[in-house]
Coordinates of C-alpha atoms in Angstrom, one line a residue:
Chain A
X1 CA -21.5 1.5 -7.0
X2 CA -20.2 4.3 -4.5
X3 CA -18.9 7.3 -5.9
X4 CA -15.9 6.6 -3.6
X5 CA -14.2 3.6 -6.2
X6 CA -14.5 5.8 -9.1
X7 CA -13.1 8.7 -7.2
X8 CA -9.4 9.5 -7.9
X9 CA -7.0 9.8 -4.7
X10 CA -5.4 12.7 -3.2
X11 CA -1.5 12.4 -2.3
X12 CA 0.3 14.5 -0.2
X13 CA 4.0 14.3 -0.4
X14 CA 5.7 16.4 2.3
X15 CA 9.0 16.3 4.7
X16 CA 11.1 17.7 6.5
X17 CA 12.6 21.1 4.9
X18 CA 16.1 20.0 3.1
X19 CA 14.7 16.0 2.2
X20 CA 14.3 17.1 -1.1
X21 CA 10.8 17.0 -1.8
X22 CA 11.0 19.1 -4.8
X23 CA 13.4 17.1 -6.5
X24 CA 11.4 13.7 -5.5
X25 CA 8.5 15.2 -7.1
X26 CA 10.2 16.8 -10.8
X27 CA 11.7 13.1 -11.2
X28 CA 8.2 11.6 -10.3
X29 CA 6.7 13.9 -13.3
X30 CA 8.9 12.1 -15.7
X31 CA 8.1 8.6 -14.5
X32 CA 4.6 9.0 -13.2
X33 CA 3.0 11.5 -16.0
X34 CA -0.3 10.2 -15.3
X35 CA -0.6 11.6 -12.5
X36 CA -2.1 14.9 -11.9
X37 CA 0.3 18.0 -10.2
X38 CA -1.4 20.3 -7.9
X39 CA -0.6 24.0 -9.4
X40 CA -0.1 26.3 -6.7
X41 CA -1.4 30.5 -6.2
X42 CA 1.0 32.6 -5.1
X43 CA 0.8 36.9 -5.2
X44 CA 4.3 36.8 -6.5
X45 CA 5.6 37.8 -10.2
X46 CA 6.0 35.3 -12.8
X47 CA 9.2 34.6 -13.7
X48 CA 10.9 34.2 -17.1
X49 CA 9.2 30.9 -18.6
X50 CA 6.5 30.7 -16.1
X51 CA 3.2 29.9 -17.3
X52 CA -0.4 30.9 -15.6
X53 CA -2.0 27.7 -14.7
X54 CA 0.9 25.5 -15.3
X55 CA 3.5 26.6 -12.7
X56 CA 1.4 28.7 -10.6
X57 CA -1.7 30.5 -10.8
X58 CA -0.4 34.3 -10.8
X59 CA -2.8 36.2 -8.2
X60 CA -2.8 39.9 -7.3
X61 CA -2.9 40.2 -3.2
X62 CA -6.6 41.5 -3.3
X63 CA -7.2 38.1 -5.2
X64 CA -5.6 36.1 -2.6
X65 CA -7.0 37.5 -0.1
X66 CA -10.4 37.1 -1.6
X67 CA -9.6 33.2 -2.1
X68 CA -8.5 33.2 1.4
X69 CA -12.0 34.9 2.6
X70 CA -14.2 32.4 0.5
X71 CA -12.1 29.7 1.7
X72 CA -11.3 28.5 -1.6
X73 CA -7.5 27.6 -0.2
X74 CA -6.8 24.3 1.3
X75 CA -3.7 25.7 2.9
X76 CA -1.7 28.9 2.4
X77 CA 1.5 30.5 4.0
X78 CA 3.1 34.0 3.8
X79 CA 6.5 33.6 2.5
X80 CA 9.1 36.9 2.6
X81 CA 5.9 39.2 2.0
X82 CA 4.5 37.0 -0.8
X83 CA 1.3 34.4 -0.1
X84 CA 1.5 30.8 -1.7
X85 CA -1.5 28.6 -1.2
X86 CA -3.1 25.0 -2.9
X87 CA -6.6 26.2 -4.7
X88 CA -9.3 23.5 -3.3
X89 CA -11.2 23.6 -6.1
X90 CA -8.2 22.3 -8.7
X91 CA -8.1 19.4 -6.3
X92 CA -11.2 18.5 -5.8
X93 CA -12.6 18.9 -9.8
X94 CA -9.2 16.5 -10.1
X95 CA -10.4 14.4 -7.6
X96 CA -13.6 13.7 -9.0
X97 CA -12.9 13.3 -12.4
X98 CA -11.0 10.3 -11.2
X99 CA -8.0 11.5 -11.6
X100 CA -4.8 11.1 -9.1
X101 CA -3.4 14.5 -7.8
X102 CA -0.4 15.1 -6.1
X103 CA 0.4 17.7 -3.6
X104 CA 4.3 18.4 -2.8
X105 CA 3.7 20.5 0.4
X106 CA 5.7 21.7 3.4
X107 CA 4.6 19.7 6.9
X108 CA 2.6 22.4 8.0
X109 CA 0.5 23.0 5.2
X110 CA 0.3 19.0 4.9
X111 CA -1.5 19.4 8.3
X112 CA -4.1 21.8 7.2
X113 CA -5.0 20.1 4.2
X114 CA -5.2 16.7 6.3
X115 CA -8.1 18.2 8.7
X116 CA -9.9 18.9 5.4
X117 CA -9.1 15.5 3.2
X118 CA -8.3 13.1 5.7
X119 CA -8.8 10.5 3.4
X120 CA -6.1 11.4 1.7
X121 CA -2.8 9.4 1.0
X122 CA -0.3 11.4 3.1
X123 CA 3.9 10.3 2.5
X124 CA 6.5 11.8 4.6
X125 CA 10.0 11.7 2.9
X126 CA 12.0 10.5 5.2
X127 CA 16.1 11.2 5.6
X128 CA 17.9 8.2 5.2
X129 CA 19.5 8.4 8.8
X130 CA 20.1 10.1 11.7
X131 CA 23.6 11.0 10.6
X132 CA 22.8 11.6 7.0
X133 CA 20.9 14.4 8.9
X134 CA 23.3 15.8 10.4
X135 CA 26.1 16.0 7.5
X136 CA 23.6 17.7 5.2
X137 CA 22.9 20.6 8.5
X138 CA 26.7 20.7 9.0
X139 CA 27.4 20.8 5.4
X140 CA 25.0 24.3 4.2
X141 CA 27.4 26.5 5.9
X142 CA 29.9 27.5 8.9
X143 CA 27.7 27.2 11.8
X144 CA 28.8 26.9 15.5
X145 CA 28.1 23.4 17.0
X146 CA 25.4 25.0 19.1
X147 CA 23.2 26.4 16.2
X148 CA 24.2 23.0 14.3
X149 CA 22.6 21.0 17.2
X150 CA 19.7 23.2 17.2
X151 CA 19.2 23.1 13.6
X152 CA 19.0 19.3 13.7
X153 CA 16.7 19.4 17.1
X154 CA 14.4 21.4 15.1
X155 CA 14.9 18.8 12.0
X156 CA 13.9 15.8 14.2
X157 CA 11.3 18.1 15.5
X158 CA 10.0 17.8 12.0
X159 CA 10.0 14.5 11.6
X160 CA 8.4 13.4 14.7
X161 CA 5.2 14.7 12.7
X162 CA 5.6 11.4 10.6
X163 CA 3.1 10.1 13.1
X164 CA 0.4 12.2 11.3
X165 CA 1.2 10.5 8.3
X166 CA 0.4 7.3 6.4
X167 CA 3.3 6.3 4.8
X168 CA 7.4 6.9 5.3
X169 CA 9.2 7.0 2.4
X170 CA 12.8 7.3 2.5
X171 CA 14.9 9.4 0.3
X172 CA 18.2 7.5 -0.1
X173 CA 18.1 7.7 -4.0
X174 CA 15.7 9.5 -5.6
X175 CA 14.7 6.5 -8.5
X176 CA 14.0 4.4 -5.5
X177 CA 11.6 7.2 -3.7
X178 CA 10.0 7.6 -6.4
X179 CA 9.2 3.7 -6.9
X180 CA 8.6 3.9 -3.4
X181 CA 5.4 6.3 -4.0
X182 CA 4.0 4.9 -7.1
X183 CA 4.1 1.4 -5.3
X184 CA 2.0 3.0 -2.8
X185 CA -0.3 4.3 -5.3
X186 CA -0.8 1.3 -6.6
X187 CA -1.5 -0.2 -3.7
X188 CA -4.3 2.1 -2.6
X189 CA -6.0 1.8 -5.9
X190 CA -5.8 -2.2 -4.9
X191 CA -7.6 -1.6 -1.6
X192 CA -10.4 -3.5 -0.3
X193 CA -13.4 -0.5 0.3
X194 CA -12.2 0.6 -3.6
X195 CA -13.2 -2.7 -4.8
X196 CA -16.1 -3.5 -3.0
X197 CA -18.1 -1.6 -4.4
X198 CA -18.2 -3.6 -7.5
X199 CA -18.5 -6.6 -5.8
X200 CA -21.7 -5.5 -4.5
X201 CA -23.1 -4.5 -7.7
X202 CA -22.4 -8.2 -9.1
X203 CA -24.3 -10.0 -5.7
X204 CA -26.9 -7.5 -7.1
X205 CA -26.9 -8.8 -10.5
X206 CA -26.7 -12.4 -9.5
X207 CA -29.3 -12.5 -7.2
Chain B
X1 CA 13.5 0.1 18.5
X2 CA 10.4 -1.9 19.1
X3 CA 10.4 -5.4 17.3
X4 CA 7.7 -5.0 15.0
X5 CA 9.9 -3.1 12.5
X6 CA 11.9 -5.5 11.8
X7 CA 9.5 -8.5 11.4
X8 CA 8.5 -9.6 7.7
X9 CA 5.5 -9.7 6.7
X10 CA 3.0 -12.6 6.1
X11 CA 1.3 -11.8 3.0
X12 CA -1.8 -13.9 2.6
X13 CA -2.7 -14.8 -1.3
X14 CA -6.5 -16.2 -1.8
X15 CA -9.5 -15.8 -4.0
X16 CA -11.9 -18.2 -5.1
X17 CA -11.2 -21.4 -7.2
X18 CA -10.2 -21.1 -10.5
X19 CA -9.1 -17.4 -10.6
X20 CA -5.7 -18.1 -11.1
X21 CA -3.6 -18.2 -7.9
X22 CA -1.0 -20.9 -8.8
X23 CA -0.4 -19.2 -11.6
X24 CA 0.2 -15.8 -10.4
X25 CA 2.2 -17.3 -7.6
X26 CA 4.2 -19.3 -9.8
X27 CA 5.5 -16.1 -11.7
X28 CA 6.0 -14.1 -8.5
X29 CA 8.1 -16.8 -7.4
X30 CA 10.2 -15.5 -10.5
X31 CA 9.5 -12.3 -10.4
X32 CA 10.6 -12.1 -6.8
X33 CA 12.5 -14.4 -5.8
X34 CA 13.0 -12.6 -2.3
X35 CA 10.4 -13.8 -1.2
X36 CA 10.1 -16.8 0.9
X37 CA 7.1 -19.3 -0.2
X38 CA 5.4 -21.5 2.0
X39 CA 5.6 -24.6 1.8
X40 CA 2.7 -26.9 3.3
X41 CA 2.9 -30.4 5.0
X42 CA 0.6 -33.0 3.2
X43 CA 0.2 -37.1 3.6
X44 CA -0.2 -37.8 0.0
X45 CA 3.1 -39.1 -1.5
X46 CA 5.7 -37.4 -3.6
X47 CA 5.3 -36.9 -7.4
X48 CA 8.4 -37.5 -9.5
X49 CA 10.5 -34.8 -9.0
X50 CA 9.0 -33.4 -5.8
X51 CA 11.2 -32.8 -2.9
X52 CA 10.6 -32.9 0.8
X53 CA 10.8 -29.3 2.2
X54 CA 10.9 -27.9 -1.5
X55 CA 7.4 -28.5 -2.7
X56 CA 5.9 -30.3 0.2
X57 CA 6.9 -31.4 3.0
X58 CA 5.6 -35.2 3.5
X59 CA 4.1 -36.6 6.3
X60 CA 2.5 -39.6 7.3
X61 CA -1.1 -39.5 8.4
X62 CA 0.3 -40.1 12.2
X63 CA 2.8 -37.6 11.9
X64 CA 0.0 -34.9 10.7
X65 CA -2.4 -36.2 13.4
X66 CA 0.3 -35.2 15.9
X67 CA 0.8 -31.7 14.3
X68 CA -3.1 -31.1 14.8
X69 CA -2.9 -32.1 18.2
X70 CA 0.1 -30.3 18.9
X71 CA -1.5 -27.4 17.2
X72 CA 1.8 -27.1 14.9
X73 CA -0.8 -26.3 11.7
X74 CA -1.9 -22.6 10.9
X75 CA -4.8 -23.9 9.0
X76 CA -5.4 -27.8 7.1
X77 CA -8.1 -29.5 5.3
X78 CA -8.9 -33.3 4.1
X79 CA -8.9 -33.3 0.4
X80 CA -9.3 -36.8 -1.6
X81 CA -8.5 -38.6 1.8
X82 CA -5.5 -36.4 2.3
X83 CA -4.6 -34.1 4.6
X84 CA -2.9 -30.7 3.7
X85 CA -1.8 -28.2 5.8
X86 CA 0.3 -24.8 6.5
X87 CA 3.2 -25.8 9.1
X88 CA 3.3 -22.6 11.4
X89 CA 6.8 -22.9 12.8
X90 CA 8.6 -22.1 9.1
X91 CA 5.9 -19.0 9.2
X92 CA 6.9 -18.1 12.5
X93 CA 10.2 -18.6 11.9
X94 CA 10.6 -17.0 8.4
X95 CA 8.4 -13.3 10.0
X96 CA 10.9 -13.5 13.0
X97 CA 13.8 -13.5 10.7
X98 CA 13.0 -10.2 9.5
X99 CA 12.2 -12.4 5.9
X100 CA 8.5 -11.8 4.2
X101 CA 6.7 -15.2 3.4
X102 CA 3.6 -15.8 1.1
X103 CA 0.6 -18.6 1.6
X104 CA -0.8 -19.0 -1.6
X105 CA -4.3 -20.6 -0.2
X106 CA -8.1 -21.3 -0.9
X107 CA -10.1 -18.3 1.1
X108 CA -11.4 -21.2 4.0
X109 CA -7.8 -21.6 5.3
X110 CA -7.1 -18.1 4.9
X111 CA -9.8 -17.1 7.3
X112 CA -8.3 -19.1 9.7
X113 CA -4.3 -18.2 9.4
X114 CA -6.1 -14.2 9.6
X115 CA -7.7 -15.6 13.1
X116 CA -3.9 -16.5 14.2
X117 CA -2.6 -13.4 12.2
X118 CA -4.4 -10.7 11.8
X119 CA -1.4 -8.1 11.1
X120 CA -1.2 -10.3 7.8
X121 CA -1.4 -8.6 4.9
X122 CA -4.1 -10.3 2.9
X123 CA -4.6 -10.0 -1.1
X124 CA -7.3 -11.4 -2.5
X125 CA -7.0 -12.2 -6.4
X126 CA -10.3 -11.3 -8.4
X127 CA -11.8 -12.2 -11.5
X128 CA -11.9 -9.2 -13.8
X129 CA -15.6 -9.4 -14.0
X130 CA -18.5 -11.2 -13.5
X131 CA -18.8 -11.8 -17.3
X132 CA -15.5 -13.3 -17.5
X133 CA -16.9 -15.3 -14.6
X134 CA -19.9 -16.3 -15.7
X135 CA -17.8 -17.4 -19.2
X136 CA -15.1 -19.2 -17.3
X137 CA -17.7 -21.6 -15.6
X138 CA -19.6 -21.7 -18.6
X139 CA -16.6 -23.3 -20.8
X140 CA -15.7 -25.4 -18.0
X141 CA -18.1 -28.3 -19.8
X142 CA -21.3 -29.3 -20.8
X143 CA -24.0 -28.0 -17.7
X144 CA -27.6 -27.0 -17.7
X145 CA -28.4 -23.6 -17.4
X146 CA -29.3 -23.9 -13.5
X147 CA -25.8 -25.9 -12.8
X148 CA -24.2 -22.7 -14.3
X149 CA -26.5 -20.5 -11.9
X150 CA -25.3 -22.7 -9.2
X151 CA -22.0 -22.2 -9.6
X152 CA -21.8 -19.0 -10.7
X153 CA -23.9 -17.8 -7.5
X154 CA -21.3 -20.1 -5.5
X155 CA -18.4 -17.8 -7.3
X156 CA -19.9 -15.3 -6.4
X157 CA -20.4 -15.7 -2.2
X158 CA -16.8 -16.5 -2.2
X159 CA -15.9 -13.2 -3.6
X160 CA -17.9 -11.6 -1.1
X161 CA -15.5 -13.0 1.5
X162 CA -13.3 -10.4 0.0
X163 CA -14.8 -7.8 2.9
X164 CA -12.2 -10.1 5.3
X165 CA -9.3 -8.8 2.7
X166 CA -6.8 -5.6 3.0
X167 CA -6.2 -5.9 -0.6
X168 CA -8.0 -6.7 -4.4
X169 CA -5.8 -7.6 -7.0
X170 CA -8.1 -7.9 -10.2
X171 CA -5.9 -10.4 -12.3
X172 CA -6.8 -9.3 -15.8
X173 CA -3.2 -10.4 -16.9
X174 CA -0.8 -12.6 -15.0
X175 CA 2.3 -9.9 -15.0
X176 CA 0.0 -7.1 -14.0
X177 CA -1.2 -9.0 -11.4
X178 CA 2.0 -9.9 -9.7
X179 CA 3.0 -5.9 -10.1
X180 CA 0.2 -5.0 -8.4
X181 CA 1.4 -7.7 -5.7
X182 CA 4.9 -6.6 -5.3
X183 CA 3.5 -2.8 -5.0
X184 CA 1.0 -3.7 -1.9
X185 CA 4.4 -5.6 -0.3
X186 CA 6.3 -2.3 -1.3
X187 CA 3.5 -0.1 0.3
X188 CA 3.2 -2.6 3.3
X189 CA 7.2 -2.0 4.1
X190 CA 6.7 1.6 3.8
X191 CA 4.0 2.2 6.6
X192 CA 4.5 5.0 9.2
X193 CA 4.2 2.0 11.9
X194 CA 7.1 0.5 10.3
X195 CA 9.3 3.4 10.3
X196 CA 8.3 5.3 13.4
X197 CA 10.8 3.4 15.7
X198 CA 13.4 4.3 14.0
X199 CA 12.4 7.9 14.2
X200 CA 11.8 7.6 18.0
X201 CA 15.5 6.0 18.2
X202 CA 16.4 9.3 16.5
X203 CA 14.7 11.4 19.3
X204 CA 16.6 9.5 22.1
X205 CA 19.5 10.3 20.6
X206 CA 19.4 14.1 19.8
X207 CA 17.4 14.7 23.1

């Protein structure tokens, strides 16, 4: 038996910004609550209702920056003067105890944390088309056609990095995306090197 | 838009005797019944009830001599003087039509349709474990101790064809099994290779 089968997977759900990743993921909490939700650290304050370890892990900067120096982030970002970042060693203790873990992550951090887990399960939420796309740019706001096309030149931009990624998932209702993923999961529990292992171990005994 | 994306898929069922395959095929053909199902040409005749290009379809032994020559089978074998095979035109026909189809078959024929296909998508059905193995051969009738050896080591070299195999499905219970099934299919549909044409369409057309 190789540690590997008993090891539980790492998923990394990410997108383009505006496919609504965060929503995919709340809904999957209700209908997937065995699996486990990466907490992320961020130097920012708590909010009202916000719990230490459940919604974030509350960090003062010199903290961060401490995690950041001992490498104990998988990824992190600077957002409007605050950090936000995915503590490694959350994922990994999940990981080990054979437990599924989720990441929902922007496509650049979903990089990062590829060239460290590569082995991971990485799912791009997908818009449901091209023009679907384009309503939702032209929708947030008055914009001139120019910045319009230019938002949605950076959005396919975005997309293109799909290639990185295992899976596509497309968000056209967010019950079906979210059957979408847990088929996946499912399925990569089912695959071949995660069963083999035990296979092996009953040649052994039968020999 | 290459054509790949919108071919189905051949999903390959096998494992070794008596683990359950009709069964588990009989209830996905319930459970989902978009599937196509193969249906294999044989020169024994038809049962009550049977129906030519339903169950079977029924050939005489000169007509499946010419589909050998012809090379019109994906796989046969002689079984009790009869001939039984996997026509590969309704395969061809049914991927092509953007439809998925599923051989159920015994893992010798499988190895041979992968050898035609190997983009298949191949689940092999396990036992749950080698005690429920070793207790299914055992109640099978009265044996000596070394003809349950035998047969149990036999059991147990066809399971290690699973290394040929994308997929495990352990089939503990008969609905779980089929889950697990439709989830691979799911996952299968959902794969970047899949999906990235249609993102590359989307390029061309914001470019």
């Amino acid at each position: 038996m190789t540690s590997n089968a008993d090891k539980g997977l790492l998923i990394v759900l990410s997108g383009p910004s505006g496919v609504g990743k965060g929503t995919v993921c709340s809904m999957l909490r209700t209908l997937a609550p065995e699996l486990v939700y990466s907490v992320s650290a961020t130097t920012r304050n708590p909010r009202v209702g916000e719990t230490d370890g459940v919604n974030y892990f509350f960090k003062s900067k010199e903290q961060f920056r401490s995690m950041i120096e001992k490498d104990e982030l998988l990824e992190y970002a600077e957002y409007v003067g605050q950090y936000y970042g995915t503590p490694r060693s959350f994922v990994a203790d999940t990981i080990r105890a054979g437990k599924d873990i989720i990441l929902e992550i922007e496509v650049q951090g979903a990089m990062k944390v590829k060239q460290r887990f590569p082995d991971g399960v990485f799912i791009f939420l997908m818009p449901p088309s091209l023009d679907e796309l384009r309503s939702r740019i032209e929708n947030r706001g008055t914009e001139t056609d120019e910045s319009i096309r230019n938002r949605l030149s950076v959005a396919v931009d975005e997309i293109r990095l799909l290639e990185h990624y295992d899976y596509a998932v497309v968000n056209d209702r967010v019950e079906s995306a979210c059957e979408r993923i847990q088929s996946i999961i499912t399925a990569e529990h089912c695959k071949r090197e995660r069963i083999m292992p035990y296979v092996k171990s009953w040649m052994e005994e039968v020999r």
